[in-house]
Coordinates of C-alpha atoms in Angstrom, one line a residue:
M9 CA -0.1 0.0 -0.1
P10 CA 1.1 3.7 -0.9
T11 CA 2.1 5.9 2.1
P12 CA 0.0 9.1 2.4
S13 CA 2.7 11.3 0.5
M14 CA 2.7 8.8 -2.2
E15 CA -1.2 8.8 -2.7
D16 CA -1.4 12.4 -2.4
Y17 CA 1.4 12.1 -5.7
L18 CA -0.4 9.8 -7.3
E19 CA -3.9 11.5 -6.8
R20 CA -2.4 14.6 -8.4
I21 CA -0.7 12.8 -10.9
Y22 CA -3.7 10.9 -12.0
K23 CA -6.1 14.0 -11.9
L24 CA -3.5 15.8 -14.1
I25 CA -3.5 13.3 -16.8
D26 CA -7.0 13.4 -16.7
E27 CA -7.3 16.9 -17.4
K28 CA -4.4 17.6 -19.3
G29 CA -3.4 14.3 -20.8
Y30 CA 0.3 14.7 -19.5
A31 CA 1.5 15.6 -16.1
R32 CA 4.7 17.5 -16.0
V33 CA 6.8 17.3 -12.5
S34 CA 6.4 21.1 -12.5
D35 CA 2.7 20.9 -12.4
I36 CA 2.7 18.1 -9.7
A37 CA 5.0 20.8 -7.5
E38 CA 2.9 23.5 -8.3
G39 CA -0.4 21.9 -7.5
L40 CA 1.4 20.1 -4.0
E41 CA 3.1 22.9 -3.1
V42 CA 6.5 21.1 -3.1
H43 CA 10.1 21.6 -4.8
P44 CA 10.7 19.9 -8.2
S45 CA 13.5 17.8 -6.7
S46 CA 10.8 16.3 -4.1
V47 CA 8.7 15.3 -7.0
T48 CA 11.4 13.8 -9.2
K49 CA 12.5 11.8 -5.8
M50 CA 8.9 10.8 -5.1
I51 CA 8.2 9.9 -9.0
Q52 CA 11.7 7.8 -8.6
K53 CA 9.9 5.6 -5.8
L54 CA 6.5 5.4 -7.7
D55 CA 8.6 4.1 -10.5
K56 CA 10.4 1.8 -8.1
D57 CA 7.0 0.2 -7.0
N58 CA 5.6 -0.3 -10.4
Y59 CA 2.8 2.9 -9.9
L60 CA 4.6 4.7 -12.6
I61 CA 7.3 4.8 -15.7
Y62 CA 9.6 7.4 -15.6
E63 CA 12.1 8.4 -18.2
K64 CA 14.2 11.2 -17.5
Y65 CA 13.6 14.1 -19.8
R66 CA 10.7 12.6 -21.3
G67 CA 7.8 12.5 -18.6
L68 CA 5.8 9.7 -17.1
V69 CA 3.0 7.1 -17.8
L70 CA 0.9 5.7 -15.3
T71 CA 0.8 1.5 -14.9
N72 CA -2.9 0.1 -14.9
K73 CA -1.7 -0.3 -10.9
G74 CA -1.0 3.7 -11.1
K75 CA -4.4 4.4 -13.1
K76 CA -6.3 2.0 -10.8
M77 CA -4.9 3.8 -7.4
G78 CA -5.4 7.4 -9.2
K79 CA -8.7 6.4 -9.9
R80 CA -9.6 5.0 -6.4
L81 CA -7.8 7.9 -4.6
V82 CA -9.7 10.9 -6.7
D83 CA -12.9 8.7 -6.2
R84 CA -12.3 8.6 -2.2
H85 CA -11.5 12.3 -2.2
H86 CA -14.8 13.2 -4.1
L87 CA -17.1 10.9 -1.9
L88 CA -15.7 12.8 1.6
E89 CA -16.3 16.0 0.1
S90 CA -19.8 14.7 -0.8
F91 CA -20.0 13.3 2.9
L92 CA -18.8 16.1 4.6
T93 CA -21.4 18.8 2.6
M94 CA -24.2 15.8 3.0
I95 CA -24.0 16.2 6.6
G96 CA -23.8 19.9 6.7
V97 CA -20.3 21.0 7.0
Q98 CA -19.5 24.4 6.0
D99 CA -18.3 24.7 2.3
E100 CA -14.9 26.7 3.1
N101 CA -13.9 24.1 5.4
I102 CA -14.6 21.0 3.3
Y103 CA -11.5 20.9 1.3
K104 CA -9.1 21.1 4.3
D105 CA -11.2 18.7 6.4
V106 CA -11.0 16.3 3.5
E107 CA -7.2 16.6 2.7
G108 CA -7.2 15.8 7.1
I109 CA -9.1 12.7 6.9
E110 CA -8.8 10.7 3.7
H111 CA -5.5 9.1 4.9
H112 CA -6.5 8.4 8.2
L113 CA -9.4 6.4 7.2
S114 CA -9.5 2.3 6.4
W115 CA -10.8 1.4 2.8
D116 CA -13.8 -0.4 5.5
S117 CA -14.6 3.0 6.4
I118 CA -14.6 4.4 3.0
T119 CA -16.8 2.2 2.3
C120 CA -19.3 2.6 5.1
I121 CA -19.3 5.9 4.2
A122 CA -20.5 5.5 0.5
T123 CA -23.2 3.6 1.9
L124 CA -24.0 5.8 4.0
V125 CA -23.8 8.6 1.2
E126 CA -26.0 6.1 -1.3
Y127 CA -28.6 6.2 1.4
F128 CA -28.8 9.5 2.2
N129 CA -29.2 10.0 -1.9
R130 CA -32.2 7.7 -2.2
N131 CA -33.8 9.1 1.3
P132 CA -33.6 13.0 0.6
N133 CA -35.8 13.7 3.2
R134 CA -33.3 11.9 5.7
I135 CA -30.8 14.7 5.2
D136 CA -33.6 17.4 6.2
D137 CA -34.1 15.0 9.5
L138 CA -30.6 14.9 10.2
A139 CA -30.1 19.1 9.5
A140 CA -33.1 19.5 11.9
I141 CA -31.2 17.3 14.5
R142 CA -28.2 19.6 13.5
S143 CA -30.2 22.5 14.1
E144 CA -31.7 21.2 17.5
L145 CA -28.3 20.0 18.9
E146 CA -26.7 23.7 18.0
N147 CA -29.5 25.5 19.9
D148 CA -29.1 23.4 22.8

């Protein structure tokens, strides 16, 4: 399993390739707010672990393993954003909160959250019930 840092890189690389068709070291560094030298070191590690293929001065390509993990990480991020939105977390806190929790949840917990989100999607009146309870608790 990748480390939390590796996950951040894989997620960013996957998103860049999905959006632009490629991922450059400078784009990864900018997106993660790290130095290009740090990106190069991590890319070499991800290459060694078969998440991508990296050729110096030529770029990188995600392997099937890297694509699968990248998609899974992006999906996890979107799921947690949806969940926090659904339960009433203020918009300005969602991104920071997702970044803070996504690496600390097991895939079992992620699956349970996905089930809960699906439950709320199928029963939207329950979201209103949840909001009412939250309001009661805040007013106590």
